[in-house]
PDB file of C-alpha atoms in Angstrom:
ATOM      1  CA  MET A  22       6.818   4.652 -12.808  1.00 46.00           C
ATOM      2  CA  LYS A  23       4.680   7.615 -11.927  1.00 50.00           C
ATOM      3  CA  LYS A  24       5.988  10.060  -9.410  1.00 51.00           C
ATOM      4  CA  SER A  25       3.925  10.789  -6.337  1.00 52.00           C
ATOM      5  CA  ALA A  26       4.223  14.568  -6.782  1.00 48.00           C
ATOM      6  CA  VAL A  27       1.260  14.588  -9.169  1.00 45.00           C
ATOM      7  CA  VAL A  28      -0.926  12.798  -6.650  1.00 47.00           C
ATOM      8  CA  PHE A  29       0.235  15.183  -3.892  1.00 48.00           C
ATOM      9  CA  ALA A  30      -0.843  18.136  -6.036  1.00 47.00           C
ATOM     10  CA  ILE A  31      -4.342  16.662  -6.375  1.00 46.00           C
ATOM     11  CA  ILE A  32      -4.655  16.378  -2.586  1.00 50.00           C
ATOM     12  CA  LEU A  33      -3.286  19.865  -1.921  1.00 46.00           C
ATOM     13  CA  CYS A  34      -5.465  21.496  -4.595  1.00 46.00           C
ATOM     14  CA  PHE A  35      -8.568  19.529  -3.789  1.00 44.00           C
ATOM     15  CA  PRO A  36      -9.528  21.628  -0.682  1.00 47.00           C
ATOM     16  CA  ALA A  37      -9.165  24.864  -2.712  1.00 44.00           C
ATOM     17  CA  VAL A  38     -12.502  24.285  -4.451  1.00 40.00           C
ATOM     18  CA  LEU A  39     -14.359  24.389  -1.170  1.00 39.00           C
ATOM     19  CA  PHE A  40     -15.155  27.702   0.540  1.00 39.00           C
ATOM     20  CA  PRO A  41     -16.426  27.544   4.138  1.00 41.00           C
ATOM     21  CA  GLN A  42     -19.862  29.020   4.440  1.00 38.00           C
ATOM     22  CA  VAL A  43     -21.628  29.919   7.606  1.00 36.00           C
ATOM     23  CA  ASN A  44     -25.395  29.307   7.589  1.00 41.00           C
ATOM     24  CA  SER A  45     -27.841  31.687   9.163  1.00 37.00           C
ATOM     25  CA  ILE A  46     -28.183  31.181  12.900  1.00 34.00           C
ATOM     26  CA  ASN A  47     -31.486  29.898  14.303  1.00 41.00           C
ATOM     27  CA  SER A  48     -31.880  30.690  17.971  1.00 41.00           C
ATOM     28  CA  LEU A  49     -33.254  28.698  20.846  1.00 33.00           C
ATOM     29  CA  LYS A  50     -36.117  30.821  22.098  1.00 39.00           C
ATOM     30  CA  ASN A  51     -37.454  31.083  25.587  1.00 42.00           C
ATOM     31  CA  GLN A  52     -40.443  33.384  25.914  1.00 39.00           C
ATOM     32  CA  MET A  53     -42.402  34.302  28.988  1.00 38.00           C
ATOM     33  CA  VAL A  54     -45.520  36.462  28.850  1.00 39.00           C
ATOM     34  CA  ILE A  55     -47.079  37.892  32.013  1.00 38.00           C
ATOM     35  CA  LYS A  56     -50.434  39.626  31.706  1.00 41.00           C
ATOM     36  CA  ASN A  57     -52.363  41.630  34.303  1.00 41.00           C
ATOM     37  CA  VAL A  58     -55.953  42.063  33.113  1.00 40.00           C
ATOM     38  CA  ASN A  59     -56.574  45.042  35.380  1.00 43.00           C
ATOM     39  CA  THR A  60     -53.669  47.184  34.203  1.00 41.00           C
ATOM     40  CA  GLU A  61     -53.185  45.542  30.744  1.00 42.00           C
ATOM     41  CA  LEU A  62     -49.414  45.458  31.398  1.00 41.00           C
ATOM     42  CA  GLN A  63     -47.669  42.856  29.195  1.00 45.00           C
ATOM     43  CA  PRO A  64     -43.953  42.649  29.950  1.00 44.00           C
ATOM     44  CA  THR A  65     -42.074  40.216  27.652  1.00 42.00           C
ATOM     45  CA  ILE A  66     -38.641  38.632  28.164  1.00 37.00           C
ATOM     46  CA  ASN A  67     -36.794  37.140  25.151  1.00 41.00           C
ATOM     47  CA  PHE A  68     -33.630  35.125  25.369  1.00 36.00           C
ATOM     48  CA  SER A  69     -31.704  33.606  22.473  1.00 40.00           C
ATOM     49  CA  GLU A  70     -28.457  31.683  22.118  1.00 43.00           C
ATOM     50  CA  SER A  71     -26.535  30.998  18.872  1.00 54.00           C
ATOM     51  CA  GLY A  72     -24.890  27.618  18.361  1.00 84.00           C
ATOM     52  CA  LYS A  73     -25.615  26.230  14.884  1.00 91.00           C
ATOM     53  CA  LYS A  74     -22.676  24.636  13.004  1.00 94.00           C
ATOM     54  CA  SER A  75     -21.828  24.967   9.299  1.00 96.00           C
ATOM     55  CA  THR A  76     -21.771  21.731   7.291  1.00 96.00           C
ATOM     56  CA  MET A  77     -19.494  23.194   4.617  1.00 97.00           C
ATOM     57  CA  LEU A  78     -17.034  24.404   7.229  1.00 97.00           C
ATOM     58  CA  ALA A  79     -16.930  20.930   8.774  1.00 97.00           C
ATOM     59  CA  VAL A  80     -16.279  19.419   5.327  1.00 97.00           C
ATOM     60  CA  ALA A  81     -13.431  21.873   4.660  1.00 97.00           C
ATOM     61  CA  TYR A  82     -11.816  21.122   8.032  1.00 97.00           C
ATOM     62  CA  SER A  83     -12.039  17.360   7.412  1.00 97.00           C
ATOM     63  CA  ILE A  84     -10.414  17.680   3.997  1.00 97.00           C
ATOM     64  CA  LEU A  85      -7.564  19.787   5.340  1.00 97.00           C
ATOM     65  CA  LEU A  86      -6.984  17.460   8.291  1.00 97.00           C
ATOM     66  CA  PRO A  87      -9.203  14.466   9.102  1.00 98.00           C
ATOM     67  CA  GLY A  88     -10.651  14.764  12.587  1.00 97.00           C
ATOM     68  CA  MET A  89     -10.814  18.567  12.614  1.00 97.00           C
ATOM     69  CA  GLY A  90     -14.343  18.488  11.229  1.00 97.00           C
ATOM     70  CA  GLU A  91     -15.375  16.270  14.136  1.00 97.00           C
ATOM     71  CA  LEU A  92     -13.596  18.585  16.574  1.00 96.00           C
ATOM     72  CA  TYR A  93     -15.487  21.540  15.112  1.00 96.00           C
ATOM     73  CA  ALA A  94     -18.754  19.608  15.437  1.00 95.00           C
ATOM     74  CA  GLY A  95     -18.022  19.078  19.130  1.00 94.00           C
ATOM     75  CA  ASP A  96     -17.288  15.337  19.194  1.00 95.00           C
ATOM     76  CA  TYR A  97     -13.627  14.297  18.762  1.00 96.00           C
ATOM     77  CA  THR A  98     -14.172  10.684  19.874  1.00 96.00           C
ATOM     78  CA  ILE A  99     -13.623   9.154  16.432  1.00 96.00           C
ATOM     79  CA  GLY A 100     -11.854  12.167  14.971  1.00 96.00           C
ATOM     80  CA  LYS A 101      -8.733  11.718  17.082  1.00 97.00           C
ATOM     81  CA  TYR A 102      -8.120   8.311  15.500  1.00 98.00           C
ATOM     82  CA  LEU A 103      -8.568   9.757  12.008  1.00 98.00           C
ATOM     83  CA  THR A 104      -6.064  12.507  12.796  1.00 98.00           C
ATOM     84  CA  ALA A 105      -3.542   9.965  14.086  1.00 98.00           C
ATOM     85  CA  ALA A 106      -4.093   7.759  11.023  1.00 98.00           C
ATOM     86  CA  ASP A 107      -3.477  10.724   8.743  1.00 98.00           C
ATOM     87  CA  GLY A 108      -0.091  11.287  10.365  1.00 98.00           C
ATOM     88  CA  VAL A 109       0.809   7.634   9.835  1.00 98.00           C
ATOM     89  CA  PHE A 110      -0.253   7.735   6.178  1.00 98.00           C
ATOM     90  CA  TRP A 111       1.747  10.887   5.500  1.00 98.00           C
ATOM     91  CA  GLY A 112       4.749   9.265   7.125  1.00 98.00           C
ATOM     92  CA  ALA A 113       4.300   6.268   4.828  1.00 98.00           C
ATOM     93  CA  VAL A 114       4.063   8.497   1.755  1.00 98.00           C
ATOM     94  CA  ILE A 115       7.267  10.312   2.627  1.00 98.00           C
ATOM     95  CA  GLY A 116       9.107   7.161   3.698  1.00 98.00           C
ATOM     96  CA  PHE A 117       8.217   5.087   0.629  1.00 98.00           C
ATOM     97  CA  ASN A 118       8.968   7.978  -1.697  1.00 98.00           C
ATOM     98  CA  VAL A 119      12.401   8.553  -0.170  1.00 98.00           C
ATOM     99  CA  TYR A 120      13.207   4.831  -0.250  1.00 98.00           C
ATOM    100  CA  GLY A 121      12.021   4.498  -3.850  1.00 98.00           C
ATOM    101  CA  LYS A 122      14.183   7.411  -4.974  1.00 98.00           C
ATOM    102  CA  TRP A 123      17.162   5.986  -3.109  1.00 98.00           C
ATOM    103  CA  GLN A 124      16.772   2.608  -4.808  1.00 98.00           C
ATOM    104  CA  GLU A 125      16.251   4.312  -8.150  1.00 97.00           C
ATOM    105  CA  ASP A 126      19.596   6.074  -7.765  1.00 98.00           C
ATOM    106  CA  ASN A 127      21.168   2.735  -6.792  1.00 98.00           C
ATOM    107  CA  TYR A 128      19.952   0.780  -9.809  1.00 98.00           C
ATOM    108  CA  LYS A 129      20.904   3.569 -12.201  1.00 97.00           C
ATOM    109  CA  SER A 130      24.381   3.768 -10.693  1.00 97.00           C
ATOM    110  CA  PHE A 131      24.686  -0.027 -10.838  1.00 98.00           C
ATOM    111  CA  ALA A 132      23.555  -0.106 -14.481  1.00 98.00           C
ATOM    112  CA  SER A 133      26.085   2.560 -15.384  1.00 97.00           C
ATOM    113  CA  SER A 134      29.039   0.881 -13.680  1.00 97.00           C
ATOM    114  CA  LYS A 135      28.250  -2.799 -14.320  1.00 97.00           C
ATOM    115  CA  GLY A 136      26.212  -2.763 -17.521  1.00 97.00           C
ATOM    116  CA  GLY A 137      27.723   0.120 -19.469  1.00 97.00           C
ATOM    117  CA  VAL A 138      24.430   2.020 -19.501  1.00 97.00           C
ATOM    118  CA  ASN A 139      24.217   5.723 -20.248  1.00 96.00           C
ATOM    119  CA  VAL A 140      21.387   6.661 -17.868  1.00 96.00           C
ATOM    120  CA  ASP A 141      20.855  10.213 -19.144  1.00 95.00           C
ATOM    121  CA  ASN A 142      17.502  11.006 -20.793  1.00 94.00           C
ATOM    122  CA  LYS A 143      16.203   7.436 -20.607  1.00 96.00           C
ATOM    123  CA  ASP A 144      12.571   6.584 -19.961  1.00 96.00           C
ATOM    124  CA  GLU A 145      11.100   4.099 -17.518  1.00 95.00           C
ATOM    125  CA  ASP A 146      10.529   1.401 -20.127  1.00 96.00           C
ATOM    126  CA  PHE A 147      14.209   1.376 -21.005  1.00 97.00           C
ATOM    127  CA  PHE A 148      15.306   0.688 -17.414  1.00 98.00           C
ATOM    128  CA  ALA A 149      12.720  -2.079 -17.159  1.00 97.00           C
ATOM    129  CA  ARG A 150      14.074  -3.767 -20.307  1.00 97.00           C
ATOM    130  CA  VAL A 151      17.650  -3.457 -19.118  1.00 98.00           C
ATOM    131  CA  GLY A 152      16.765  -5.830 -16.308  1.00 97.00           C
ATOM    132  CA  GLY A 153      14.955  -8.251 -18.613  1.00 97.00           C
ATOM    133  CA  TYR A 154      17.655  -8.913 -21.202  1.00 98.00           C
ATOM    134  CA  MET A 155      21.355  -9.639 -21.053  1.00 97.00           C
ATOM    135  CA  SER A 156      22.170  -7.038 -23.699  1.00 97.00           C
ATOM    136  CA  VAL A 157      20.652  -4.575 -26.116  1.00 97.00           C
ATOM    137  CA  ASP A 158      21.564  -6.940 -28.969  1.00 97.00           C
ATOM    138  CA  GLN A 159      19.522  -9.756 -27.440  1.00 97.00           C
ATOM    139  CA  TYR A 160      16.582  -7.397 -27.019  1.00 97.00           C
ATOM    140  CA  ASN A 161      16.811  -6.069 -30.594  1.00 97.00           C
ATOM    141  CA  ARG A 162      17.009  -9.582 -32.069  1.00 97.00           C
ATOM    142  CA  GLU A 163      13.810 -10.539 -30.303  1.00 96.00           C
ATOM    143  CA  LYS A 164      12.020  -7.468 -31.667  1.00 96.00           C
ATOM    144  CA  GLU A 165      13.292  -8.192 -35.178  1.00 96.00           C
ATOM    145  CA  LEU A 166      11.976 -11.750 -35.003  1.00 96.00           C
ATOM    146  CA  ASN A 167       8.610 -10.420 -33.907  1.00 94.00           C
ATOM    147  CA  ARG A 168       8.708  -7.751 -36.645  1.00 95.00           C
ATOM    148  CA  ASP A 169       8.291  -5.078 -33.987  1.00 95.00           C
ATOM    149  CA  TYR A 170      10.795  -2.720 -35.566  1.00 94.00           C
ATOM    150  CA  THR A 171       9.484   0.436 -33.899  1.00 94.00           C
ATOM    151  CA  LYS A 172      10.784  -0.756 -30.519  1.00 94.00           C
ATOM    152  CA  ILE A 173      14.330  -1.519 -31.638  1.00 97.00           C
ATOM    153  CA  TYR A 174      16.958   0.538 -29.787  1.00 97.00           C
ATOM    154  CA  ASP A 175      19.886   2.434 -31.248  1.00 96.00           C
ATOM    155  CA  THR A 176      22.867   0.584 -29.773  1.00 95.00           C
ATOM    156  CA  HIS A 177      24.913   3.780 -29.581  1.00 95.00           C
ATOM    157  CA  THR A 178      22.467   5.657 -27.363  1.00 96.00           C
ATOM    158  CA  HIS A 179      20.672   2.795 -25.573  1.00 97.00           C
ATOM    159  CA  TYR A 180      23.457   0.334 -24.980  1.00 97.00           C
ATOM    160  CA  TRP A 181      23.739  -2.233 -22.170  1.00 98.00           C
ATOM    161  CA  ASN A 182      25.523  -5.531 -21.724  1.00 98.00           C
ATOM    162  CA  TRP A 183      25.626  -7.682 -18.584  1.00 98.00           C
ATOM    163  CA  GLU A 184      28.709  -9.850 -18.213  1.00 96.00           C
ATOM    164  CA  THR A 185      26.865 -12.394 -16.070  1.00 97.00           C
ATOM    165  CA  ASN A 186      23.280 -13.263 -15.376  1.00 97.00           C
ATOM    166  CA  ASP A 187      23.875 -12.658 -11.661  1.00 97.00           C
ATOM    167  CA  LEU A 188      24.680  -9.009 -12.372  1.00 97.00           C
ATOM    168  CA  ARG A 189      21.470  -8.675 -14.363  1.00 97.00           C
ATOM    169  CA  LYS A 190      19.472 -10.233 -11.518  1.00 97.00           C
ATOM    170  CA  GLU A 191      21.079  -7.933  -8.963  1.00 98.00           C
ATOM    171  CA  TYR A 192      20.123  -4.934 -11.068  1.00 98.00           C
ATOM    172  CA  ARG A 193      16.639  -6.337 -11.499  1.00 98.00           C
ATOM    173  CA  ASN A 194      16.221  -6.664  -7.735  1.00 98.00           C
ATOM    174  CA  LEU A 195      17.218  -3.035  -7.201  1.00 98.00           C
ATOM    175  CA  TRP A 196      14.827  -1.882  -9.919  1.00 98.00           C
ATOM    176  CA  THR A 197      11.983  -4.005  -8.510  1.00 98.00           C
ATOM    177  CA  SER A 198      12.570  -2.661  -4.996  1.00 98.00           C
ATOM    178  CA  SER A 199      12.300   0.910  -6.266  1.00 98.00           C
ATOM    179  CA  GLU A 200       9.131   0.178  -8.225  1.00 97.00           C
ATOM    180  CA  GLN A 201       7.464  -1.494  -5.257  1.00 98.00           C
ATOM    181  CA  ALA A 202       8.254   1.508  -3.070  1.00 98.00           C
ATOM    182  CA  TYR A 203       6.661   3.889  -5.591  1.00 97.00           C
ATOM    183  CA  ASN A 204       3.621   1.615  -5.822  1.00 97.00           C
ATOM    184  CA  ASN A 205       3.325   1.711  -2.034  1.00 98.00           C
ATOM    185  CA  VAL A 206       3.305   5.509  -2.250  1.00 97.00           C
ATOM    186  CA  ARG A 207       0.204   5.276  -4.401  1.00 96.00           C
ATOM    187  CA  PHE A 208      -1.503   3.023  -1.854  1.00 97.00           C
ATOM    188  CA  ALA A 209      -0.615   5.443   0.951  1.00 98.00           C
ATOM    189  CA  VAL A 210      -2.024   8.368  -1.037  1.00 97.00           C
ATOM    190  CA  GLY A 211      -5.204   6.372  -1.591  1.00 98.00           C
ATOM    191  CA  ALA A 212      -5.405   5.805   2.166  1.00 98.00           C
ATOM    192  CA  LEU A 213      -5.066   9.570   2.725  1.00 98.00           C
ATOM    193  CA  ILE A 214      -7.971  10.226   0.379  1.00 98.00           C
ATOM    194  CA  LEU A 215     -10.107   7.500   1.961  1.00 98.00           C
ATOM    195  CA  ASN A 216      -9.333   8.828   5.436  1.00 98.00           C
ATOM    196  CA  ARG A 217     -10.644  12.238   4.388  1.00 98.00           C
ATOM    197  CA  ILE A 218     -13.810  10.770   2.924  1.00 98.00           C
ATOM    198  CA  VAL A 219     -14.525   8.944   6.194  1.00 98.00           C
ATOM    199  CA  SER A 220     -13.838  12.116   8.182  1.00 98.00           C
ATOM    200  CA  VAL A 221     -16.133  14.207   5.959  1.00 98.00           C
ATOM    201  CA  ILE A 222     -19.006  11.735   6.327  1.00 98.00           C
ATOM    202  CA  ASN A 223     -18.584  11.512  10.084  1.00 97.00           C
ATOM    203  CA  ALA A 224     -18.225  15.286  10.527  1.00 97.00           C
ATOM    204  CA  VAL A 225     -21.367  15.983   8.492  1.00 97.00           C
ATOM    205  CA  ARG A 226     -23.259  13.432  10.573  1.00 97.00           C
ATOM    206  CA  LEU A 227     -22.146  15.075  13.809  1.00 97.00           C
ATOM    207  CA  VAL A 228     -22.959  18.586  12.586  1.00 96.00           C
ATOM    208  CA  ASN A 229     -26.434  17.508  11.489  1.00 95.00           C
ATOM    209  CA  LYS A 230     -26.977  15.867  14.854  1.00 94.00           C
ATOM    210  CA  HIS A 231     -25.832  19.012  16.651  1.00 94.00           C
ATOM    211  CA  ASN A 232     -28.057  21.285  14.550  1.00 94.00           C
ATOM    212  CA  LYS A 233     -31.048  18.970  14.905  1.00 92.00           C
ATOM    213  CA  ASN A 234     -30.836  19.321  18.677  1.00 89.00           C
ATOM    214  CA  LEU A 235     -30.695  23.105  18.348  1.00 85.00           C
ATOM    215  CA  ASN A 236     -33.656  23.206  16.005  1.00 74.00           C
ATOM    216  CA  THR A 237     -35.910  21.729  18.685  1.00 68.00           C
ATOM    217  CA  GLU A 238     -37.718  24.791  19.951  1.00 46.00           C
ATOM    218  CA  LEU A 239     -38.776  25.032  23.588  1.00 43.00           C
ATOM    219  CA  GLY A 240     -41.418  27.606  24.587  1.00 44.00           C
ATOM    220  CA  TRP A 241     -43.177  28.570  27.764  1.00 47.00           C
ATOM    221  CA  ASN A 242     -46.359  30.610  28.232  1.00 50.00           C
ATOM    222  CA  VAL A 243     -47.326  31.718  31.732  1.00 49.00           C
ATOM    223  CA  ASN A 244     -50.547  33.715  32.170  1.00 53.00           C
ATOM    224  CA  PHE A 245     -51.652  35.338  35.385  1.00 50.00           C
ATOM    225  CA  ASP A 246     -55.296  36.390  35.491  1.00 56.00           C
ATOM    226  CA  ILE A 247     -57.045  38.074  38.446  1.00 56.00           C
ATOM    227  CA  SER A 248     -60.816  37.718  38.268  1.00 55.00           C
ATOM    228  CA  GLN A 249     -63.363  39.494  40.408  1.00 56.00           C
ATOM    229  CA  LYS A 250     -66.992  38.424  40.721  1.00 57.00           C
ATOM    230  CA  PRO A 251     -69.787  40.125  42.674  1.00 59.00           C
ATOM    231  CA  ALA A 252     -70.083  38.898  46.261  1.00 58.00           C
ATOM    232  CA  MET A 253     -67.067  36.640  45.681  1.00 55.00           C
ATOM    233  CA  PRO A 254     -63.474  37.089  46.842  1.00 57.00           C
ATOM    234  CA  SER A 255     -60.881  37.904  44.206  1.00 55.00           C
ATOM    235  CA  THR A 256     -59.213  34.879  42.680  1.00 56.00           C
ATOM    236  CA  MET A 257     -55.984  34.472  40.720  1.00 54.00           C
ATOM    237  CA  ASN A 258     -55.724  32.014  37.813  1.00 56.00           C
ATOM    238  CA  LEU A 259     -52.334  30.600  36.674  1.00 51.00           C
ATOM    239  CA  ASN A 260     -52.004  28.976  33.249  1.00 55.00           C
ATOM    240  CA  PHE A 261     -48.719  27.266  32.307  1.00 49.00           C
ATOM    241  CA  SER A 262     -48.024  25.581  28.985  1.00 51.00           C
ATOM    242  CA  THR A 263     -44.898  24.036  27.502  1.00 49.00           C
ATOM    243  CA  ARG A 264     -44.305  23.551  23.761  1.00 50.00           C
ATOM    244  CA  PHE A 265     -41.635  21.418  22.023  1.00 49.00           C
TER     245      PHE A 265
END
């Protein structure tokens, strides 16, 4: 029966290997050039706006809390459901873990009072076998018949004896309930990990979409040209071009 604390440590340490990095900012440029051929004056106006998002930062946010990467990317439509799901999964982890520990205390107390078991310093396999056999003598006889002498228990340190089969079954039910709760903890932890993977993928997609829109450059060129020809009135030419 593995405890969930080890799995929690993996989740809590997992984000530590990621360091948010901010990429260099590419600007959206708008340029206007006005030229007067007579005076050769060329005033230029440049305008830029920063808005590129970091993929690594979005990944880090999604690992810490699913949905935050999407919020950072500017689209929380799906992210809000991932955040809510994460809260539910954490609640399940805590709830199943508490229930499993409670049932574990119950079956150990029951074994001590009804089966004569000394519960101190006993491993998980021992408690499983206590529920499978009426007594330690019955268990040891089976191992002797199978010539599996390494698994025989010392009756002084690993003693148990159920007076009735109903008592053994009641203990077994308590033990099974605790084990199922701990197994459910593992499923809930797996759901937490999966939820983060989904959030990371979605956040990266949204950041790439956002940055792709920013990388589309828009430029304008406006040229004013005054031409003079002999015996002809002065004319002004206007050239306008747009580039994507």
